[in-house]
GROMACS .gro file of C-alpha atoms in nm:
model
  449
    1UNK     CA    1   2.875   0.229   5.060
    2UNK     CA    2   2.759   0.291   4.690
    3UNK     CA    3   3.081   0.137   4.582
    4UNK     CA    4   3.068  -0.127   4.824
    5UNK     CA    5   2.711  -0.233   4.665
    6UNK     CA    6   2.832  -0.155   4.326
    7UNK     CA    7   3.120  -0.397   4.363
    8UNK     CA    8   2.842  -0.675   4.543
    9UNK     CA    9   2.624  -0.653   4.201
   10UNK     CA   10   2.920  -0.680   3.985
   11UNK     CA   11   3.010  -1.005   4.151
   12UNK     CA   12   2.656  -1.166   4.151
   13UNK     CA   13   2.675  -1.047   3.769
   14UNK     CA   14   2.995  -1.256   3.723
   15UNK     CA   15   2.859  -1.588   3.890
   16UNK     CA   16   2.524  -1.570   3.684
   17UNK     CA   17   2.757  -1.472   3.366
   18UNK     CA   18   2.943  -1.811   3.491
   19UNK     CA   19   2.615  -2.013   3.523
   20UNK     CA   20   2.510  -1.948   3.165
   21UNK     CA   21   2.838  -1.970   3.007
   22UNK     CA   22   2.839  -2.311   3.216
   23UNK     CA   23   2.445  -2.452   3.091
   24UNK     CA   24   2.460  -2.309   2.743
   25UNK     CA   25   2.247  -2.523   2.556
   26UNK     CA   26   1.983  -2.526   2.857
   27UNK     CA   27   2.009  -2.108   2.874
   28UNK     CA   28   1.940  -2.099   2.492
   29UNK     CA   29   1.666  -2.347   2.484
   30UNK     CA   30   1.498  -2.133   2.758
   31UNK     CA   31   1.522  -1.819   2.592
   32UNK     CA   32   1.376  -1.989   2.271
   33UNK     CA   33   1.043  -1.825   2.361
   34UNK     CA   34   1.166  -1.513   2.390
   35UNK     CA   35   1.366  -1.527   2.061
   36UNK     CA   36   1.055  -1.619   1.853
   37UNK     CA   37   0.848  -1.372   2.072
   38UNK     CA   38   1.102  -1.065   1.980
   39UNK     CA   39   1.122  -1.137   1.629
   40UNK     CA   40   0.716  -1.199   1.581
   41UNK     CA   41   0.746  -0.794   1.720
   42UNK     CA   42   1.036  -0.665   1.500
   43UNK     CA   43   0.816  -0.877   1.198
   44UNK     CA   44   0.503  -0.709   1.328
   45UNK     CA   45   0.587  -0.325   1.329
   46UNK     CA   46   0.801  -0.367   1.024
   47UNK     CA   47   0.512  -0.507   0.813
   48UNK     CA   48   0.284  -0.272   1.038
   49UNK     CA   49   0.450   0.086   0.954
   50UNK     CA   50   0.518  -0.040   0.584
   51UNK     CA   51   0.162  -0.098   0.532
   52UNK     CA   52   0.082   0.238   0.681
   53UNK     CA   53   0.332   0.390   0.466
   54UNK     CA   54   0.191   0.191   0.181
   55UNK     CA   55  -0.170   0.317   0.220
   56UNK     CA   56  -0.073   0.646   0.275
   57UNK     CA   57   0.155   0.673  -0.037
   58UNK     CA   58  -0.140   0.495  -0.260
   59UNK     CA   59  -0.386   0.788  -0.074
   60UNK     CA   60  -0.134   1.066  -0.230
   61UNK     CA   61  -0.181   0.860  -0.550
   62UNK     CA   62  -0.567   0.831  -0.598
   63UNK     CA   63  -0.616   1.170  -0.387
   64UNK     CA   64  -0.767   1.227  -0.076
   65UNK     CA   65  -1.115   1.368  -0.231
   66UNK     CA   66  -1.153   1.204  -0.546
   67UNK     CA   67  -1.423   0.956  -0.689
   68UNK     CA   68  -1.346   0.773  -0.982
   69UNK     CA   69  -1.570   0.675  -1.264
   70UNK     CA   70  -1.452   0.372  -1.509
   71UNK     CA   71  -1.663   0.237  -1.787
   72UNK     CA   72  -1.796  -0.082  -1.815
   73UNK     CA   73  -1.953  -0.376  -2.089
   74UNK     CA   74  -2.248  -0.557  -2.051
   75UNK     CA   75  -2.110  -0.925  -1.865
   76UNK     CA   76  -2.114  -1.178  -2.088
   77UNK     CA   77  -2.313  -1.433  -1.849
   78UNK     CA   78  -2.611  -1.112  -1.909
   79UNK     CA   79  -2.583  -1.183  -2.266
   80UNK     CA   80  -2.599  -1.562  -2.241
   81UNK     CA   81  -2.917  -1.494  -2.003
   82UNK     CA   82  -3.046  -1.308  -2.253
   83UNK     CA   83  -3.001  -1.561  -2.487
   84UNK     CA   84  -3.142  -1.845  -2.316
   85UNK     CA   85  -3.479  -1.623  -2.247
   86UNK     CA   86  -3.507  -1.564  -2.611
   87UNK     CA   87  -3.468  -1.924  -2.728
   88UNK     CA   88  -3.687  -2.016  -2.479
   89UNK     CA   89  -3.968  -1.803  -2.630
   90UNK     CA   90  -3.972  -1.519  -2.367
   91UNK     CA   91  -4.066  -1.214  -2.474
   92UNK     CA   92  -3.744  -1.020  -2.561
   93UNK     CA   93  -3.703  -0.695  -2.336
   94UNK     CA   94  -3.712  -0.343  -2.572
   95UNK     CA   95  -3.283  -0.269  -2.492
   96UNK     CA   96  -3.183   0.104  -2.431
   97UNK     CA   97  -2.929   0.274  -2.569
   98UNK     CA   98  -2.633   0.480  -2.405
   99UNK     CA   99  -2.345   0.557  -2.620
  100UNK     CA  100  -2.118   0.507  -2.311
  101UNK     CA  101  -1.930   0.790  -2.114
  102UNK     CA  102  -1.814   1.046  -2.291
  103UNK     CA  103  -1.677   1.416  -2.280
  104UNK     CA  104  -2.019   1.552  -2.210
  105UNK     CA  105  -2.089   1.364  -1.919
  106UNK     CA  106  -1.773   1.506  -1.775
  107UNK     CA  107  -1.892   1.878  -1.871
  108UNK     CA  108  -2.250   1.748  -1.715
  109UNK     CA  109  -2.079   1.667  -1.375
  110UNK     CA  110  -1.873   2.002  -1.395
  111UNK     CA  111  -2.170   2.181  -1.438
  112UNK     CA  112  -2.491   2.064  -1.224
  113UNK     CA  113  -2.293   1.901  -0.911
  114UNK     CA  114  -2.237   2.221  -0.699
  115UNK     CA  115  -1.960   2.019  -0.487
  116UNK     CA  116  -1.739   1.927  -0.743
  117UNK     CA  117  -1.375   2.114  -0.752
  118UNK     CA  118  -1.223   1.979  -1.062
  119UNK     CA  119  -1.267   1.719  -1.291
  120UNK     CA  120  -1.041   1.509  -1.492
  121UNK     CA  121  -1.125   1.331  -1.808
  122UNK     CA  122  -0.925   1.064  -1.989
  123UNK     CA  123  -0.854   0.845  -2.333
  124UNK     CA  124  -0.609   0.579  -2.308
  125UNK     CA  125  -0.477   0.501  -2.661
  126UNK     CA  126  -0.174   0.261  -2.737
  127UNK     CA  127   0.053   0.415  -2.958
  128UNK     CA  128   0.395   0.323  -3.100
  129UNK     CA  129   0.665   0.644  -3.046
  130UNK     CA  130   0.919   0.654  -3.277
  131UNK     CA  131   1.222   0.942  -3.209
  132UNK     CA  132   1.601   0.946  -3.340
  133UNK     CA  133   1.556   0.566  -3.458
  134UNK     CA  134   1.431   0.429  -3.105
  135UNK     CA  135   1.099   0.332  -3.123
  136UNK     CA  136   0.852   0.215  -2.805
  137UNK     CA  137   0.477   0.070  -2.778
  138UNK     CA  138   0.383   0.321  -2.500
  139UNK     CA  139   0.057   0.433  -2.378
  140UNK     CA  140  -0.048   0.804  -2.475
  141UNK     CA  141  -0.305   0.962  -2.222
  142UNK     CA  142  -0.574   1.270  -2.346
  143UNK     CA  143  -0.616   1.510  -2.038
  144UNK     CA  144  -0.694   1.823  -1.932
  145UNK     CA  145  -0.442   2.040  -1.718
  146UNK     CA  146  -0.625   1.917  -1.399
  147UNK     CA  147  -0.542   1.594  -1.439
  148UNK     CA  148  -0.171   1.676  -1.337
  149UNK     CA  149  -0.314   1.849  -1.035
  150UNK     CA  150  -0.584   1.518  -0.922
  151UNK     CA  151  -0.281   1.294  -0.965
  152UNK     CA  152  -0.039   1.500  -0.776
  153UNK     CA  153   0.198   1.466  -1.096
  154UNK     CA  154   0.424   1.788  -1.161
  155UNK     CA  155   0.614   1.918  -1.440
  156UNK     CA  156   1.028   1.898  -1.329
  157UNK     CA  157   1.098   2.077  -1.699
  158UNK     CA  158   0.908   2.270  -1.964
  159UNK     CA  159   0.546   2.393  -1.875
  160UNK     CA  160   0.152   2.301  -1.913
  161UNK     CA  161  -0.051   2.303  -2.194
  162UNK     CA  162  -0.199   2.638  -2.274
  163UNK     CA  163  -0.553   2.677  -2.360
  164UNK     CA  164  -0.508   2.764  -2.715
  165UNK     CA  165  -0.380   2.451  -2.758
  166UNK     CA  166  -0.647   2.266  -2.552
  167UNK     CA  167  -0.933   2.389  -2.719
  168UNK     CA  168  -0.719   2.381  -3.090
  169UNK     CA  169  -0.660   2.030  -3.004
  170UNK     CA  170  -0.264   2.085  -3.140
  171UNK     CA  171   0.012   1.847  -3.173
  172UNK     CA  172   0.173   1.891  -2.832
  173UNK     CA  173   0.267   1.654  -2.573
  174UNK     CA  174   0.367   1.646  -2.219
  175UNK     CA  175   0.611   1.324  -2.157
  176UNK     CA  176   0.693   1.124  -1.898
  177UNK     CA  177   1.049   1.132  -1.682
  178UNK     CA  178   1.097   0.728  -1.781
  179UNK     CA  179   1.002   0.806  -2.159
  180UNK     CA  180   1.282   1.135  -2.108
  181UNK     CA  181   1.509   0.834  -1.998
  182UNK     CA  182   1.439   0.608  -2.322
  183UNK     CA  183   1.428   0.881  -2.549
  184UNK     CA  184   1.651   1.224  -2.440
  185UNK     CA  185   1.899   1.086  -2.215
  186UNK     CA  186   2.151   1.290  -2.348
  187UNK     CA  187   1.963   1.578  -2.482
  188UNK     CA  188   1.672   1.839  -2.408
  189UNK     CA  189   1.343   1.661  -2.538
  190UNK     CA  190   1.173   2.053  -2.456
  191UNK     CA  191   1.098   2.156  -2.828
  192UNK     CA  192   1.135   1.839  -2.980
  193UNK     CA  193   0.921   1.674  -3.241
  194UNK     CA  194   0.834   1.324  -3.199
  195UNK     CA  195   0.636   1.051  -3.437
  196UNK     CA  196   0.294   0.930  -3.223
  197UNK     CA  197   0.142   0.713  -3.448
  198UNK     CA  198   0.003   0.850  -3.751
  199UNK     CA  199   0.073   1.235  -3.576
  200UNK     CA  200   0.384   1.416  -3.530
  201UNK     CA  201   0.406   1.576  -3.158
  202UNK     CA  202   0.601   1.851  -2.995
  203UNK     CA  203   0.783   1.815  -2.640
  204UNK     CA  204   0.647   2.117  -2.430
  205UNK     CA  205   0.657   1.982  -2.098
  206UNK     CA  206   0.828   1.671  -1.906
  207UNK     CA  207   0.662   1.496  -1.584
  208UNK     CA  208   0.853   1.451  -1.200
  209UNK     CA  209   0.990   1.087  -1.149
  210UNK     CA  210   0.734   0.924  -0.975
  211UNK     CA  211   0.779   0.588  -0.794
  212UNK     CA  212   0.510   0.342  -0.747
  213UNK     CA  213   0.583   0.010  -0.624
  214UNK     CA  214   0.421  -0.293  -0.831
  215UNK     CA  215   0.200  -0.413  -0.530
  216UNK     CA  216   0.054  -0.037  -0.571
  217UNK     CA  217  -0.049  -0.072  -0.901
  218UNK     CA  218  -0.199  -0.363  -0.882
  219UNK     CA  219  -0.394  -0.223  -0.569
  220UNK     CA  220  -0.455   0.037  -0.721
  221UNK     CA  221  -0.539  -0.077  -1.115
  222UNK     CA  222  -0.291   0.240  -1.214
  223UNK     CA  223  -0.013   0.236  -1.520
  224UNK     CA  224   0.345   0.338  -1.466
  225UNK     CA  225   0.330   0.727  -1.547
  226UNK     CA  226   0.642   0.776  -1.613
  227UNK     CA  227   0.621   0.592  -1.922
  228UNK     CA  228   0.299   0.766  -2.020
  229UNK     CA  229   0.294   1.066  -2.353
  230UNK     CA  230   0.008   1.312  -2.236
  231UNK     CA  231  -0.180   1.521  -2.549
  232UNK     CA  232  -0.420   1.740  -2.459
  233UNK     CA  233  -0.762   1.547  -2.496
  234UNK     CA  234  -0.932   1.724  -2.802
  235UNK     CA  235  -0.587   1.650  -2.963
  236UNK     CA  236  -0.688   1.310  -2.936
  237UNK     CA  237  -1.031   1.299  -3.032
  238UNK     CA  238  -0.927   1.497  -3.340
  239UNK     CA  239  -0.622   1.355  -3.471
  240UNK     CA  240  -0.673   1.011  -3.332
  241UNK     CA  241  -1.009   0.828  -3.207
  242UNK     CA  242  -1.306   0.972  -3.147
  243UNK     CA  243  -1.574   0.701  -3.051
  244UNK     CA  244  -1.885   0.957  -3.057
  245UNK     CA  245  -1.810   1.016  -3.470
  246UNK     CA  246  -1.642   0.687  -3.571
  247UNK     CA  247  -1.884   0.497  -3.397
  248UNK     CA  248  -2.098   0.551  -3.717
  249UNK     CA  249  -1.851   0.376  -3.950
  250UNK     CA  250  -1.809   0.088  -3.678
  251UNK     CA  251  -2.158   0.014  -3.633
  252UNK     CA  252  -2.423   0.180  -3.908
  253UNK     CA  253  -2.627   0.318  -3.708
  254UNK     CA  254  -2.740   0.635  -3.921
  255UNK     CA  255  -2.887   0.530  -4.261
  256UNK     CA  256  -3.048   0.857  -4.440
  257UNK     CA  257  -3.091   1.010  -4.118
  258UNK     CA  258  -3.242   0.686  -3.966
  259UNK     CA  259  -3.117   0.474  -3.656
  260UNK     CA  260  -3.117   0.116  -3.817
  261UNK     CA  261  -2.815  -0.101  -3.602
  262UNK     CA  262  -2.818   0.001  -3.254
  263UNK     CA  263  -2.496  -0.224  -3.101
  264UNK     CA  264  -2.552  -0.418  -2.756
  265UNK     CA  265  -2.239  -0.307  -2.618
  266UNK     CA  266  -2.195   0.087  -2.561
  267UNK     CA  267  -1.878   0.236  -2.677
  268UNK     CA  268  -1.694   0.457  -2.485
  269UNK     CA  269  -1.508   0.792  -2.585
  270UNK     CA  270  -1.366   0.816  -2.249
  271UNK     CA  271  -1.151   0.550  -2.075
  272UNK     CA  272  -1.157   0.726  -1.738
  273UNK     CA  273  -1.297   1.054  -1.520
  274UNK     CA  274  -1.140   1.181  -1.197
  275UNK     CA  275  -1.397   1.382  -0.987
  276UNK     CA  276  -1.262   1.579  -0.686
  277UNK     CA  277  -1.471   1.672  -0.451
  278UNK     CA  278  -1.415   2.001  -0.205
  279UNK     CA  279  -1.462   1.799   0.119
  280UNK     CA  280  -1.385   1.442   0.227
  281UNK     CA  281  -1.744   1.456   0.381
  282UNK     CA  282  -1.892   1.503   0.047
  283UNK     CA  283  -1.740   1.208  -0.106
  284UNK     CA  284  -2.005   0.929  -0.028
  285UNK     CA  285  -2.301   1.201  -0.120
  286UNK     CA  286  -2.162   1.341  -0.439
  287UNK     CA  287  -2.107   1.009  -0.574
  288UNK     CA  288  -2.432   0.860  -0.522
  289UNK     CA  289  -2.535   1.214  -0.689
  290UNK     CA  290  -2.332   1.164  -0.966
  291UNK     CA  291  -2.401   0.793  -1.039
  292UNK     CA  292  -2.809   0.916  -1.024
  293UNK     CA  293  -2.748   1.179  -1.311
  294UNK     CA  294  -2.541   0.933  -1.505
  295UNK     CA  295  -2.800   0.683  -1.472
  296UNK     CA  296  -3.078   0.935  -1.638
  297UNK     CA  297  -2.837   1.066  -1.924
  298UNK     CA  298  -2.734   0.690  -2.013
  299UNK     CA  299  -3.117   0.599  -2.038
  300UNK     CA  300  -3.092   0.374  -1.707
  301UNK     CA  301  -2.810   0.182  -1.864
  302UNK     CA  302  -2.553   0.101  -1.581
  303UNK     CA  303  -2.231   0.122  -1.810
  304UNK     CA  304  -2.042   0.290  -1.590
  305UNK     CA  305  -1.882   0.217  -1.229
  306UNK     CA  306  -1.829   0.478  -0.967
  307UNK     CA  307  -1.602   0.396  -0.656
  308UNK     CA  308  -1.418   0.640  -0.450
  309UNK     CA  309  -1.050   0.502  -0.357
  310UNK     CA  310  -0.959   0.644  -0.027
  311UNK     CA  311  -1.290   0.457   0.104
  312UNK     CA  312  -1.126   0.120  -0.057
  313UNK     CA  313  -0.815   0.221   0.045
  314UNK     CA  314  -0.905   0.292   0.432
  315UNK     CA  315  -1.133  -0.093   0.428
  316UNK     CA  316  -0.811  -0.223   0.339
  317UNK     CA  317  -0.605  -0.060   0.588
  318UNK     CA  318  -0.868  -0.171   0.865
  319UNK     CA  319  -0.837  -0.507   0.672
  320UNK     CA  320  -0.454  -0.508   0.770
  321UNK     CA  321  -0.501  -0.337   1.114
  322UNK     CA  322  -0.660  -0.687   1.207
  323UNK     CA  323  -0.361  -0.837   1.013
  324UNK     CA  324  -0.188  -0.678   1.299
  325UNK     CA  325  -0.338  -0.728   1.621
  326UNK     CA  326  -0.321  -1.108   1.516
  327UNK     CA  327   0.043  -1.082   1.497
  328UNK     CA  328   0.021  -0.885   1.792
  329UNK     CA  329  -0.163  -1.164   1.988
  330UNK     CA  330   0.080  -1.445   1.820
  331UNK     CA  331   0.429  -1.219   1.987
  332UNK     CA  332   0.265  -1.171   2.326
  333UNK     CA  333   0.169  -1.533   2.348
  334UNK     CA  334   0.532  -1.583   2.228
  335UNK     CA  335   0.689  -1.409   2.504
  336UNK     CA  336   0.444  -1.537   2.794
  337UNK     CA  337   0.532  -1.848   2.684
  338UNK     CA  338   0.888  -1.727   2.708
  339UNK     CA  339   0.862  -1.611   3.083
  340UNK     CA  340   0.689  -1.893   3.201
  341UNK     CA  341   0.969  -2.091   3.037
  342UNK     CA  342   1.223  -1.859   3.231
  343UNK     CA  343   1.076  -1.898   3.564
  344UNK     CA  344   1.041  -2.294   3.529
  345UNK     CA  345   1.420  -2.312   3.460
  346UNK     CA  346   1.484  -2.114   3.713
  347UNK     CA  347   1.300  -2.305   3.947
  348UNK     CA  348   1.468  -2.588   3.851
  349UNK     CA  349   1.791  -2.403   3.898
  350UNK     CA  350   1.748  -2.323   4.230
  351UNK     CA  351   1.646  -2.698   4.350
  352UNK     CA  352   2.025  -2.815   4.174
  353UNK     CA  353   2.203  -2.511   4.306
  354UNK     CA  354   2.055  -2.560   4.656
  355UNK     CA  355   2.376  -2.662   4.824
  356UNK     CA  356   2.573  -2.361   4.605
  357UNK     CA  357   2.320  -2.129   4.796
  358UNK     CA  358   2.385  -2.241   5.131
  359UNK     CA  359   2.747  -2.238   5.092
  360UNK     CA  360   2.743  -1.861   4.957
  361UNK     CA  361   2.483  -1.751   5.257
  362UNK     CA  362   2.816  -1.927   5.465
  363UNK     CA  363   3.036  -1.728   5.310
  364UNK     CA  364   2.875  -1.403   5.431
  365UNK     CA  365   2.617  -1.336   5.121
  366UNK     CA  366   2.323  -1.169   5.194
  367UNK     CA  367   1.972  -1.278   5.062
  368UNK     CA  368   1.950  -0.954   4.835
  369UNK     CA  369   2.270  -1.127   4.658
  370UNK     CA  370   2.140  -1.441   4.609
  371UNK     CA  371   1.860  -1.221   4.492
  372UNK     CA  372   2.015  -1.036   4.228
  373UNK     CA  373   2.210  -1.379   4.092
  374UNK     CA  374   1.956  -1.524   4.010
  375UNK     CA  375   1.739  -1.237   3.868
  376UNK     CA  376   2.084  -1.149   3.648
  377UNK     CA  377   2.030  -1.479   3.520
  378UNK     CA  378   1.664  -1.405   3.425
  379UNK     CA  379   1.749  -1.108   3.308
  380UNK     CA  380   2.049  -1.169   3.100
  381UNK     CA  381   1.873  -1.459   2.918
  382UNK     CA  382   1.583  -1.261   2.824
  383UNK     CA  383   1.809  -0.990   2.708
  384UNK     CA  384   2.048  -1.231   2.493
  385UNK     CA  385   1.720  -1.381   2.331
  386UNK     CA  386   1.601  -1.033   2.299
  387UNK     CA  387   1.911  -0.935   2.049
  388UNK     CA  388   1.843  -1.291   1.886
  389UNK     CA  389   1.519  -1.195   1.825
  390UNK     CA  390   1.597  -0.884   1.675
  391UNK     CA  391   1.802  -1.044   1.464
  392UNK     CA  392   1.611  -1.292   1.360
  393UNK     CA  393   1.286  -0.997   1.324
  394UNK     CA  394   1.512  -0.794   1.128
  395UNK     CA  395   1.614  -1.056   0.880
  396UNK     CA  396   1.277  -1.180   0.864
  397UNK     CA  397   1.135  -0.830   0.778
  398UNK     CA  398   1.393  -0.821   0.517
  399UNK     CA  399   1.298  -1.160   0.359
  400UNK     CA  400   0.916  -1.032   0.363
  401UNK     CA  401   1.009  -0.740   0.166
  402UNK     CA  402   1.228  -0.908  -0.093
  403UNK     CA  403   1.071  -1.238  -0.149
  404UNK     CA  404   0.702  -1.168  -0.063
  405UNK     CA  405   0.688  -0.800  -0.201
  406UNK     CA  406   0.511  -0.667   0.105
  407UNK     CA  407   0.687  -0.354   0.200
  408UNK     CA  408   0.849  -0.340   0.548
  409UNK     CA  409   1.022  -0.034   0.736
  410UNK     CA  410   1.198  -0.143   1.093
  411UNK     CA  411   1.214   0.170   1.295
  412UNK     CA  412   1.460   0.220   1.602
  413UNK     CA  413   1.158   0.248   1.832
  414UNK     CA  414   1.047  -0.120   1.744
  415UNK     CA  415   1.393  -0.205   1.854
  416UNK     CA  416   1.422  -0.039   2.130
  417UNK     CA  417   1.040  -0.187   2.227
  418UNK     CA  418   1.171  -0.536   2.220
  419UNK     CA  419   1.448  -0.451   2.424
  420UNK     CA  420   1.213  -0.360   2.669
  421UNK     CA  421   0.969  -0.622   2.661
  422UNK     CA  422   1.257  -0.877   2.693
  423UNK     CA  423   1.431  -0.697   2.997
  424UNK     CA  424   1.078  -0.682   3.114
  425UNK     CA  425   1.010  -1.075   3.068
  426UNK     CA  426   1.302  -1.146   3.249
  427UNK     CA  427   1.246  -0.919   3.563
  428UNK     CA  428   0.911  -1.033   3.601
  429UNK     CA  429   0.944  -1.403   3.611
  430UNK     CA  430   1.262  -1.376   3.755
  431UNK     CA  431   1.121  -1.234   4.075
  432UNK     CA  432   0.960  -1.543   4.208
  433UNK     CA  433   1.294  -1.789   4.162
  434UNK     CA  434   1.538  -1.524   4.288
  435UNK     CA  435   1.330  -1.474   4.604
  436UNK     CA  436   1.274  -1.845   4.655
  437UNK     CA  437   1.632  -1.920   4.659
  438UNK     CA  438   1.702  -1.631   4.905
  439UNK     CA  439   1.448  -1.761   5.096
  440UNK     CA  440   1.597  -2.088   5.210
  441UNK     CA  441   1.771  -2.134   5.521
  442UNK     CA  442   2.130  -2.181   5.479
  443UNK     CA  443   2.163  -2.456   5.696
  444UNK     CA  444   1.901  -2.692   5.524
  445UNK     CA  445   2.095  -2.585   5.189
  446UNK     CA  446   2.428  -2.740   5.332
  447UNK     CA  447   2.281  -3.081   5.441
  448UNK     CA  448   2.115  -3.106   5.091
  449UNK     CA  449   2.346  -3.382   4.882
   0.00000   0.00000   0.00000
């Protein structure tokens, strides 16, 4: 019997095969919905789990508990303001001073803010590296040995500064793997001593590769580290820029002892300070603590920004969630469209094949055959738009990635999804044909012309 019904399916299988071979055009112009509705899912979940992957690779980068605290000038529309008050006779506000964020603060934070793990400080110089003849315009970074660890940045040779040269402020440097690739590709930087400037530097350490894609650092406002030189940071504010002691030369502020040149714009020593917290809980807290105690030792000058990145990061991945479920919307549309396309073709089949239908019921075929025809019809176009659409989503989530620079991963459940939703098209709005045209009588079928 099972082989009796096996070989009955196999034959309704061959006459709908023979149908579609024999309206092609008319079978791909039906599945048309179906095709755009596939790919619009393939295009979805590919831009979908890249996005995810994205955020959760730029979380890794900025760290899961850390705020960051950035410098900042006085806007030049202020200063225009300020300037249109005056020339308009207003009485000139008395300014306050802040000499900008500096080492101090950092030691501040480190020391009064109970929830604070580790802190990071940093000084951004550009320097020119000269080694062996090659010579680069890179960026060399001062830090302190936590820096490494709030970055998630590891040492793949040599090892970390030591604290006799952190608080000696010696000439040693930690470099970059992409700076190892300029400079050492053919020899062990460890020990070596390279021209920074003005200083000359020895190679104790070198940095794991670390990829970050361009959309990331633009996000994310980061530099490339591989190409960074690190120095321990009192190396820097001794043998290269110090803002809190040159600042005196720049400006004139002391004369015999006195304050006479106080600038409008603070300068900062540091360019940069990473604050980790112990608890993600504590992040929205500590910062407003932190930006309050800034505040008071800057004189209630606001030159300084404090923003805490996983916060940004998460508004932007609720910004591309909705991204999403638009897309989402846009494919299901897609593929209702799609079955109500299949079941008015098939409808329309089943009024031109009436008089096929009436001779096969005279042959002997039962309704569940003409049944099964014509839902293998349904089916079978749903499915061949299906791979078309995967196709077509696949190539599209491929032309994303490379053209647009939006990062896309296609996963085999995503495929194997859409090969379910476009079986499932078909069998639903299959149904109501397929029984229709088993429906008829067989008799009425064989008068119709």
């Amino acid at each position: 019997m099972r082989k009796l019904w096996g070989a009955r399916n196999m034959n309704n299988l061959g006459i709908a095969l023979d149908s579609l071979v024999a309206n092609r055009l008319r079978s791909f112009l039906t599945a048309l919905g179906i095709i755009f509705g596939v790919g619009a899912v393939i295009a979805m979940l590919a831009i979908g789990k890249g996005a995810k992957e994205e955020i959760m690779n730029q979380m890794k980068l900025v760290g899961v508990n850390n705020i960051v605290i950035k410098p900042v000038t006085e806007d030049k529309k202020e200063e225009d303001e300020k300037e249109q008050k005056a020339a308009a006779g207003q009485e000139k506000e008395k300014q306050k001073f802040s000499k900008g964020l500096s080492l101090e603060d950092a030691h501040s934070i480190r020391r009064m803010v109970p929830t604070v793990d580790a802190i990071s400080p940093e000084m951004i110089l550009d320097q020119d590296m000269i080694y062996n003849g090659k010579s680069k315009k890179l960026k060399m970074v001062g830090v302190e040995p936590a820096f490494f660890e709030l970055n998630n940045i590891g040492l793949s040779e040599g090892k970390m500064f030591n604290q006799e040269q952190l608080r000696g402020g010696e000439g040693v440097c930690i470099i970059g793997a992409g700076v190892k690739r300029k400079f050492f590709l053919s020899e062990d930087p460890i020990g070596k001593t390279i021209k920074c400037g003005q200083q000359w530097l020895k190679v104790v350490g070198v940095t794991d590769e670390k990829l970050i894609s361009s959309a990331t650092k633009e996000n994310l406002g980061i530099r490339d580290y591989n190409m960074d030189l690190y120095v321990p940071i009192q190396t820097t504010l001794t043998r290269y820029r110090n803002p809190a002691i040159r600042i005196q030369e720049q400006q004139g502020w002391f004369d015999e002892g006195e304050r006479v040149n106080i600038p409008d714009v603070p300068v900062h020593q540091l360019d940069q300070l990473i604050v980790k917290v112990s608890q993600p809980e504590q992040l929205t807290e500590s910062a407003g603590i932190i930006s309050r105690m800034l505040k008071r030792r800057h004189s209630d000058v606001m030159d300084f920004e404090v923003s805490i990145p996983e916060q940004l990061l998460q508004q932007q991945q609720k910004t591309k969630d909705v991204f999403n479920i638009v897309l989402s919307a846009i494919a299901g549309i897609s593929l209702l469209v799609g079955g109500i396309g299949i079941m008015n073709i098939m409808l329309a089949s089943v009024l031109e094949r009436t008089k096929e239908i009436g001779i096969r019921m005279a042959l002997g075929a039962q309704k569940r055959d003409i049944v099964m025809q014509f839902l293998f019809e349904a089916v079978l176009i749903s499915l061949s738009g299906g791979i078309i659409g995967i196709i077509l989503g696949v190539a599209g989530a491929y032309t994303v990635d490379k053209v647009a620079d939006i990062r896309t991963i296609i996963s085999a459940l995503s495929i194997l999804l859409s090969f379910v939703l476009a079986s499932s098209v078909g069998l639903i709005f299959g149904i109501s044909p397929a029984r229709k045209a088993a429906n008829q009588n067989p008799i009425e079928c064989l008068r119709h012309a």
